[in-house]
Coordinates of C-alpha atoms and ligand atoms in Angstrom, one line a residue:
X1 CA 52.2 -80.7 -3.3
X2 CA 50.2 -81.3 -0.2
X3 CA 51.2 -84.9 2.6
X4 CA 48.1 -86.2 4.4
X5 CA 50.3 -87.3 7.5
X6 CA 53.6 -89.3 8.3
X7 CA 52.2 -92.6 6.8
X8 CA 51.3 -90.6 3.9
X9 CA 55.0 -89.7 3.3
X10 CA 57.0 -92.8 4.2
X11 CA 54.9 -95.0 1.2
X12 CA 55.7 -92.0 -1.2
X13 CA 59.8 -92.7 0.3
X14 CA 59.1 -96.4 -0.3
X15 CA 57.6 -96.3 -3.2
X16 CA 61.1 -93.7 -4.9
X17 CA 63.9 -95.3 -2.8
X18 CA 63.0 -99.4 -2.6
X19 CA 64.0 -99.9 -6.2
X20 CA 67.5 -98.6 -5.9
X21 CA 67.4 -100.8 -2.7
X22 CA 66.6 -103.8 -4.3
X23 CA 69.6 -103.2 -7.1
X24 CA 71.2 -103.1 -3.8
X25 CA 70.4 -106.0 -2.5
X26 CA 70.4 -108.5 -5.4
X27 CA 74.4 -106.6 -6.1
X28 CA 75.4 -107.5 -2.4
X29 CA 73.4 -110.6 -1.4
X30 CA 72.6 -108.8 1.5
X31 CA 69.2 -109.8 2.8
X32 CA 68.9 -106.7 5.6
X33 CA 66.6 -103.7 4.5
X34 CA 68.5 -101.0 5.3
X35 CA 66.7 -99.0 6.5
X36 CA 63.5 -98.6 8.0
X37 CA 62.6 -102.2 8.5
X38 CA 65.9 -102.8 9.6
X39 CA 66.0 -104.4 13.1
X40 CA 68.5 -105.9 15.9
X41 CA 71.8 -105.3 13.4
X42 CA 74.3 -105.5 16.6
X43 CA 71.6 -103.5 18.6
X44 CA 72.0 -102.4 22.2
X45 CA 70.3 -101.1 25.4
X46 CA 70.4 -97.4 26.3
X47 CA 69.2 -97.8 30.2
X48 CA 65.8 -99.5 29.0
X49 CA 65.3 -98.4 25.5
X50 CA 66.6 -100.6 22.9
X51 CA 68.9 -99.4 19.9
X52 CA 68.5 -101.0 16.7
X53 CA 71.6 -100.5 15.0
X54 CA 74.9 -98.6 16.0
X55 CA 74.3 -96.0 13.0
X56 CA 72.7 -92.9 14.8
X57 CA 72.2 -89.3 13.5
X58 CA 73.9 -86.5 15.6
X59 CA 72.2 -83.8 17.3
X60 CA 72.7 -80.5 15.3
X61 CA 71.0 -76.7 16.6
X62 CA 69.3 -75.5 13.8
X63 CA 69.5 -78.9 11.3
X64 CA 67.9 -81.8 13.8
X65 CA 64.4 -81.0 13.0
X66 CA 61.3 -83.0 12.6
X67 CA 61.8 -83.2 9.4
X68 CA 65.3 -84.3 9.7
X69 CA 64.7 -87.1 12.1
X70 CA 62.1 -88.7 10.3
X71 CA 64.5 -88.7 7.1
X72 CA 67.6 -90.5 9.5
X73 CA 64.7 -93.0 10.5
X74 CA 63.3 -93.7 7.0
X75 CA 67.5 -94.4 6.2
X76 CA 67.9 -96.7 9.0
X77 CA 69.3 -94.3 12.0
X78 CA 68.6 -96.0 15.3
X79 CA 68.4 -92.9 17.7
X80 CA 67.0 -89.4 17.0
X81 CA 67.8 -86.5 19.0
X82 CA 66.2 -82.8 19.2
X83 CA 68.4 -80.1 18.6
X84 CA 70.3 -78.8 22.2
X85 CA 67.0 -77.1 23.5
X86 CA 68.0 -74.5 27.0
X87 CA 66.9 -75.9 30.2
X88 CA 66.2 -72.1 31.3
X89 CA 63.9 -71.1 28.3
X90 CA 61.7 -74.3 28.9
X91 CA 61.4 -73.1 32.4
X92 CA 60.3 -69.2 31.4
X93 CA 57.8 -70.9 28.7
X94 CA 59.6 -69.7 25.6
X95 CA 57.9 -70.4 22.9
X96 CA 60.2 -71.8 20.5
X97 CA 62.3 -73.7 23.3
X98 CA 58.8 -76.3 24.0
X99 CA 58.6 -76.2 20.3
X100 CA 61.8 -77.7 19.5
X101 CA 60.9 -80.7 22.6
X102 CA 58.2 -82.0 20.4
X103 CA 59.1 -85.4 18.1
X104 CA 56.1 -87.7 16.7
X105 CA 55.2 -91.0 16.8
X106 CA 57.3 -91.9 13.6
X107 CA 60.7 -90.1 15.4
X108 CA 61.6 -92.4 17.9
X109 CA 63.2 -93.6 20.3
X110 CA 63.4 -89.7 20.7
X111 CA 66.6 -88.4 22.8
X112 CA 65.6 -84.8 24.1
X113 CA 69.0 -82.5 24.6
X114 CA 68.9 -80.4 27.4
X115 CA 71.9 -78.1 28.2
X116 CA 72.1 -75.6 31.2
X117 CA 75.4 -74.9 34.4
X118 CA 72.7 -75.2 37.1
X119 CA 72.1 -78.7 38.3
X120 CA 68.6 -77.5 39.7
X121 CA 67.3 -76.2 36.1
X122 CA 68.0 -78.6 34.7
X123 CA 67.0 -81.0 36.6
X124 CA 63.5 -79.3 37.1
X125 CA 64.2 -78.5 33.2
X126 CA 64.9 -83.0 32.3
X127 CA 62.0 -83.1 34.6
X128 CA 59.1 -81.2 32.6
X129 CA 59.8 -82.7 29.3
X130 CA 61.0 -85.8 30.1
X131 CA 57.7 -87.8 28.8
X132 CA 58.2 -86.9 25.9
X133 CA 61.0 -88.7 24.9
X134 CA 62.4 -91.7 25.1
X135 CA 65.6 -90.6 26.4
X136 CA 67.4 -87.3 27.8
X137 CA 70.3 -86.8 27.5
X138 CA 72.9 -83.5 28.4
X139 CA 75.2 -81.0 26.5
X140 CA 78.1 -81.6 27.7
X141 CA 80.1 -80.3 24.8
X142 CA 78.6 -77.3 22.5
X143 CA 81.3 -74.9 21.7
X144 CA 79.6 -71.3 21.1
X145 CA 81.0 -68.6 23.3
X146 CA 77.1 -67.9 23.7
X147 CA 76.8 -71.0 25.1
X148 CA 80.2 -71.6 27.0
X149 CA 79.9 -67.2 28.5
X150 CA 76.5 -68.9 30.7
X151 CA 79.1 -71.4 32.3
X152 CA 77.3 -74.3 30.0
X153 CA 78.0 -76.9 26.8
X154 CA 81.5 -77.5 26.6
X155 CA 82.9 -75.3 29.3
X156 CA 81.5 -78.0 32.4
X157 CA 84.6 -80.1 30.9
X158 CA 86.3 -77.7 32.4
X159 CA 84.5 -78.3 35.4
X160 CA 84.6 -82.0 36.6
X161 CA 82.7 -81.1 39.7
X162 CA 79.5 -79.3 37.9
X163 CA 79.5 -82.3 35.6
X164 CA 78.7 -85.0 38.6
X165 CA 76.4 -82.4 40.7
X166 CA 74.5 -82.1 37.2
X167 CA 74.1 -85.8 36.5
X168 CA 73.7 -86.9 40.0
X169 CA 70.5 -84.8 40.0
X170 CA 69.1 -85.0 37.5
X171 CA 69.2 -88.5 37.3
X172 CA 67.8 -88.2 40.8
X173 CA 65.2 -86.5 39.5
X174 CA 63.4 -88.5 35.9
X175 CA 63.0 -92.5 35.3
X176 CA 63.7 -91.8 32.1
X177 CA 67.3 -93.3 30.6
X178 CA 69.9 -90.2 30.8
X179 CA 72.9 -89.9 28.4
X180 CA 75.3 -86.8 28.1
X181 CA 77.5 -85.4 24.9
X182 CA 81.1 -84.8 26.0
X183 CA 84.1 -83.8 24.2
X184 CA 87.6 -85.2 24.5
X185 CA 88.2 -82.4 27.1
X186 CA 88.7 -78.6 27.1
X187 CA 91.5 -78.0 25.0
X188 CA 94.6 -80.7 24.5
X189 CA 96.3 -80.1 27.7
X190 CA 92.9 -80.6 29.6
X191 CA 92.0 -83.8 28.0
X192 CA 89.6 -85.7 30.5
X193 CA 87.4 -87.6 28.2
X194 CA 87.9 -91.3 30.9
X195 CA 87.8 -88.9 33.6
X196 CA 84.5 -87.6 32.4
X197 CA 83.2 -91.0 30.8
X198 CA 83.8 -92.3 34.0
X199 CA 82.0 -89.9 36.1
X200 CA 78.6 -90.0 33.6
X201 CA 78.8 -93.8 34.7
X202 CA 78.8 -93.4 38.5
X203 CA 76.3 -91.0 38.2
X204 CA 74.1 -93.3 36.4
X205 CA 74.1 -92.1 33.3
X206 CA 73.0 -95.0 30.5
X207 CA 75.4 -94.2 28.2
X208 CA 78.2 -91.7 26.6
X209 CA 79.2 -89.9 23.1
X210 CA 81.8 -88.4 22.8
X211 CA 82.7 -85.9 19.7
X212 CA 86.0 -86.8 19.3
X213 CA 87.6 -83.0 19.7
X214 CA 88.5 -80.8 22.6
X215 CA 85.7 -78.2 23.1
X216 CA 88.5 -75.1 22.1
X217 CA 89.3 -77.3 18.6
X218 CA 85.2 -76.0 17.6
X219 CA 84.5 -77.6 14.3
X220 CA 88.4 -77.2 12.9
X221 CA 91.5 -79.8 12.5
X222 CA 90.2 -83.9 12.9
X223 CA 88.7 -86.1 15.1
X224 CA 91.1 -87.9 17.1
X225 CA 89.6 -91.2 18.1
X226 CA 93.4 -92.4 19.2
X227 CA 91.8 -91.6 23.1
X228 CA 89.0 -93.1 22.8
X229 CA 90.6 -97.0 21.7
X230 CA 90.6 -98.1 26.0
X231 CA 87.6 -96.2 26.8
X232 CA 85.3 -98.7 26.7
X233 CA 87.7 -100.6 28.8
X234 CA 86.9 -98.0 31.4
X235 CA 83.8 -97.9 31.6
X236 CA 80.0 -100.8 30.2
X237 CA 77.8 -98.1 29.1
X238 CA 77.3 -97.8 25.7
X239 CA 80.0 -95.2 23.9
X240 CA 78.5 -93.4 20.8
X241 CA 81.6 -91.8 19.0
X242 CA 81.2 -88.8 17.1
X243 CA 83.0 -86.4 14.3
X244 CA 84.0 -87.1 10.9
X245 CA 82.4 -89.7 10.3
X246 CA 81.5 -90.0 6.5
X247 CA 81.0 -93.5 4.6
X248 CA 81.0 -97.0 6.1
X249 CA 84.5 -98.1 6.0
X250 CA 85.7 -95.6 8.1
X251 CA 82.3 -96.1 10.7
X252 CA 83.6 -100.2 10.4
X253 CA 86.7 -99.7 11.3
X254 CA 86.2 -97.4 14.1
X255 CA 83.1 -100.0 15.9
X256 CA 85.6 -102.7 15.3
X257 CA 88.7 -100.8 16.8
X258 CA 87.1 -99.0 19.9
X259 CA 84.5 -102.1 20.3
X260 CA 82.0 -98.9 21.4
X261 CA 77.9 -99.7 20.4
X262 CA 77.6 -96.5 17.8
X263 CA 78.7 -94.0 15.5
X264 CA 77.1 -91.0 14.9
X265 CA 76.6 -89.0 11.5
X266 CA 76.6 -85.4 11.3
X267 CA 77.6 -82.9 8.5
X268 CA 77.4 -85.3 6.3
X269 CA 73.8 -86.1 6.2
X270 CA 73.0 -82.5 6.0
X271 CA 71.4 -82.6 2.8
X272 CA 72.1 -86.6 2.5
X273 CA 69.6 -88.1 4.3
X274 CA 70.4 -91.9 2.1
X275 CA 74.0 -91.3 4.3
X276 CA 72.2 -93.6 7.0
X277 CA 71.5 -96.4 4.8
X278 CA 74.6 -96.4 3.2
X279 CA 76.9 -96.3 5.9
X280 CA 74.6 -99.1 7.6
X281 CA 74.7 -101.4 4.9
X282 CA 78.3 -101.1 3.9
X283 CA 79.2 -101.7 7.8
X284 CA 76.6 -104.8 7.3
X285 CA 78.4 -106.7 3.6
X286 CA 81.7 -105.9 6.2
X287 CA 80.2 -107.3 9.1
X288 CA 79.3 -110.1 6.5
X289 CA 82.5 -110.0 5.2
X290 CA 81.0 -109.4 1.8
X291 CA 84.3 -107.4 1.5
X292 CA 86.5 -105.9 3.9
X293 CA 87.7 -102.5 4.0
X294 CA 91.0 -104.0 3.1
X295 CA 89.7 -104.7 -0.1
X296 CA 89.9 -102.0 -1.7
X297 CA 88.9 -102.8 -5.1
X298 CA 85.5 -104.2 -4.0
X299 CA 84.7 -100.7 -1.7
X300 CA 85.7 -99.0 -5.2
X301 CA 82.6 -100.7 -6.6
X302 CA 80.5 -100.3 -3.8
X303 CA 81.0 -96.7 -3.5
X304 CA 80.9 -96.0 -7.4
X305 CA 78.0 -98.5 -7.5
X306 CA 75.7 -96.7 -4.8
X307 CA 76.5 -93.3 -6.8
X308 CA 75.3 -94.7 -9.7
X309 CA 72.0 -96.1 -8.3
X310 CA 71.7 -92.8 -5.9
X311 CA 71.5 -90.3 -8.6
X312 CA 70.2 -87.1 -9.5
X313 CA 66.5 -88.1 -10.1
X314 CA 66.2 -90.2 -7.1
X315 CA 68.0 -87.5 -5.1
X316 CA 65.4 -84.8 -6.7
X317 CA 62.3 -87.4 -6.1
X318 CA 63.3 -88.1 -2.2
X319 CA 64.4 -83.9 -1.5
X320 CA 61.3 -83.2 -3.2
X321 CA 59.2 -84.6 -0.5
X322 CA 61.9 -83.5 1.6
X323 CA 60.5 -79.5 1.1
X324 CA 56.9 -81.1 1.7
X325 CA 57.6 -82.5 5.1
X326 CA 59.4 -78.8 5.9
X327 CA 56.6 -77.5 4.3
X328 CA 53.8 -79.4 6.6
X329 CA 55.6 -78.9 10.1
X330 CA 56.6 -75.3 9.4
X331 CA 54.5 -73.6 6.1
X332 CA 56.0 -72.9 3.0
X333 CA 57.7 -69.6 3.6
X334 CA 59.9 -70.3 6.5
X335 CA 60.5 -74.6 4.2
X336 CA 61.7 -73.4 1.6
X337 CA 64.1 -70.9 3.2
X338 CA 65.4 -73.6 4.9
X339 CA 65.1 -75.9 2.0
X340 CA 68.2 -73.7 0.0
X341 CA 70.5 -74.9 2.4
X342 CA 69.1 -78.2 2.5
X343 CA 70.0 -78.2 -1.7
X344 CA 72.9 -76.4 -1.7
X345 CA 74.8 -78.9 0.8
X346 CA 72.8 -82.3 -1.2
X347 CA 74.3 -81.0 -4.5
X348 CA 78.3 -79.9 -2.7
X349 CA 80.7 -80.9 -5.2
X350 CA 78.7 -81.6 -7.8
X351 CA 80.4 -79.5 -10.7
X352 CA 78.1 -79.6 -13.8
X353 CA 75.7 -78.0 -12.4
X354 CA 77.0 -74.4 -11.6
X355 CA 74.1 -72.5 -13.1
X356 CA 71.8 -74.2 -11.5
X357 CA 73.2 -74.2 -8.0
X358 CA 72.9 -70.2 -7.8
X359 CA 69.0 -70.4 -8.5
X360 CA 68.6 -72.1 -5.1
X361 CA 68.7 -69.5 -3.3
X362 CA 66.3 -68.0 -5.3
X363 CA 63.9 -70.6 -4.7
X364 CA 60.7 -68.5 -3.5
X365 CA 57.8 -71.0 -3.3
X366 CA 57.0 -75.1 -3.9
X367 CA 56.7 -74.8 -7.2
X368 CA 59.3 -72.4 -7.7
X369 CA 61.4 -75.3 -6.7
X370 CA 59.7 -78.0 -8.3
X371 CA 60.5 -75.8 -11.6
X372 CA 64.8 -75.5 -10.3
X373 CA 65.2 -79.7 -9.1
X374 CA 63.7 -80.4 -12.1
X375 CA 66.2 -78.9 -14.0
X376 CA 68.5 -81.1 -12.3
X377 CA 67.1 -84.1 -13.1
X378 CA 69.4 -86.5 -16.0
X379 CA 71.7 -84.9 -15.5
Ligands
FMN401 C1 75.3 -76.7 12.7 C2 76.2 -78.0 14.1 C3 74.7 -77.7 15.0 C4 75.1 -79.0 15.7 N1 74.1 -78.5 16.7 C5 74.7 -79.9 18.3 C6 74.0 -79.8 19.3 O1 72.6 -79.1 19.3 N2 74.1 -80.2 20.5 C7 75.2 -81.1 20.4 O2 75.2 -82.5 21.2 N3 76.2 -81.6 19.3 C8 75.8 -80.5 17.9 N4 76.7 -80.6 17.3 C9 77.6 -81.5 17.1 C10 76.9 -82.4 16.6 O3 76.3 -83.5 17.0 C11 78.2 -83.5 15.9 O4 79.0 -84.2 17.5 C12 79.8 -82.8 15.9 O5 79.1 -82.0 14.3 C13 81.0 -84.0 14.7 O6 80.3 -84.6 14.4 P1 80.3 -84.2 12.4 O7 81.7 -84.2 11.3 O8 80.0 -86.0 11.6 O9 79.4 -83.7 11.8 C14 76.6 -79.6 16.4 C15 77.2 -79.8 14.6 C16 77.2 -78.7 13.7 C17 77.8 -79.1 12.6

């Protein structure tokens, strides 16, 4: 059951997944391996850090842990974010906050995301942990009331002066590239993404990511990309777009229409780490004009092929490795609890397994998980 180390995990993933990619490559004549070994497809730089392709996994509190990042990287994500970490927590030496700042050598380039409201506090925390990451990011979009109450996260979008000060002082305090993650604005009466993006650039940020919703929206409604169409005409630093991106067609359209350097995938990747490979492969194929997004028949065929090749049997094998990795990082008891959620997401919307889904939430050990998952093979 035990994995020796991350190379062992990657080797086992490669054995499980490469037949799938071989089939897709043959079918579509795409010679790039869409996962790990893909380098150099529309790469860009954040400061001095090379980002190998435009497909990026989003930071997600409670989700983007070591295992999540290892799988995202394996399937092609070109940048790996920590969960957001409280600057105060780091300065007070809180164990949980400090633990969140560690990434293995496989999870690179690694972005460590901090949040806080006081420029000096964020700067001190950034200085304390900058050696652990390739890039330091500041969260300026989190809508969670607990965070807003402290004047950090999304609350900063109501206070452009603080945004300016935080970026200015953090920039001076660290040597590593610095990025910020923004939203369109506080609410639809205060859309200020152009302004905040320009402040970020002029104070020395090396890139921005933008979730195309307002803070007040939380996660409701839809991402509205219309405000991002002209953003690249105002700033030169790379822009990464986030919000509701869950297939290669949308990703391709957005990259083309906005001229932005990257797109970010969050919720669609929970329990579905292979989505990075699907999106990356899809956009490469569209770019090479193997098919275009208007060619509905071809696009449907691509989606059907992926569904066919990425059947439950392969998913089960990948997810067992996911559980093994969780166990390596957090021990069996905690890992299995985390894994229940992952299974729920991985098999969401699949109708004929309703009975098995109930069992997902009863799993308490690795062998129970294996037993429940065996029931999914061949379905
Ligand atoms: C459970 C959850 C936790 C999140 N945590 C963070 C976070 O820690 N930092 C951050 O910048 N964004 C966070 N986000 C926002 C995502 O990074 C992303 O911008 C957002 O979910 C929209 O993208 P999506 O539609 O692809 O999920 C979180 C989102 C979710 C759903």
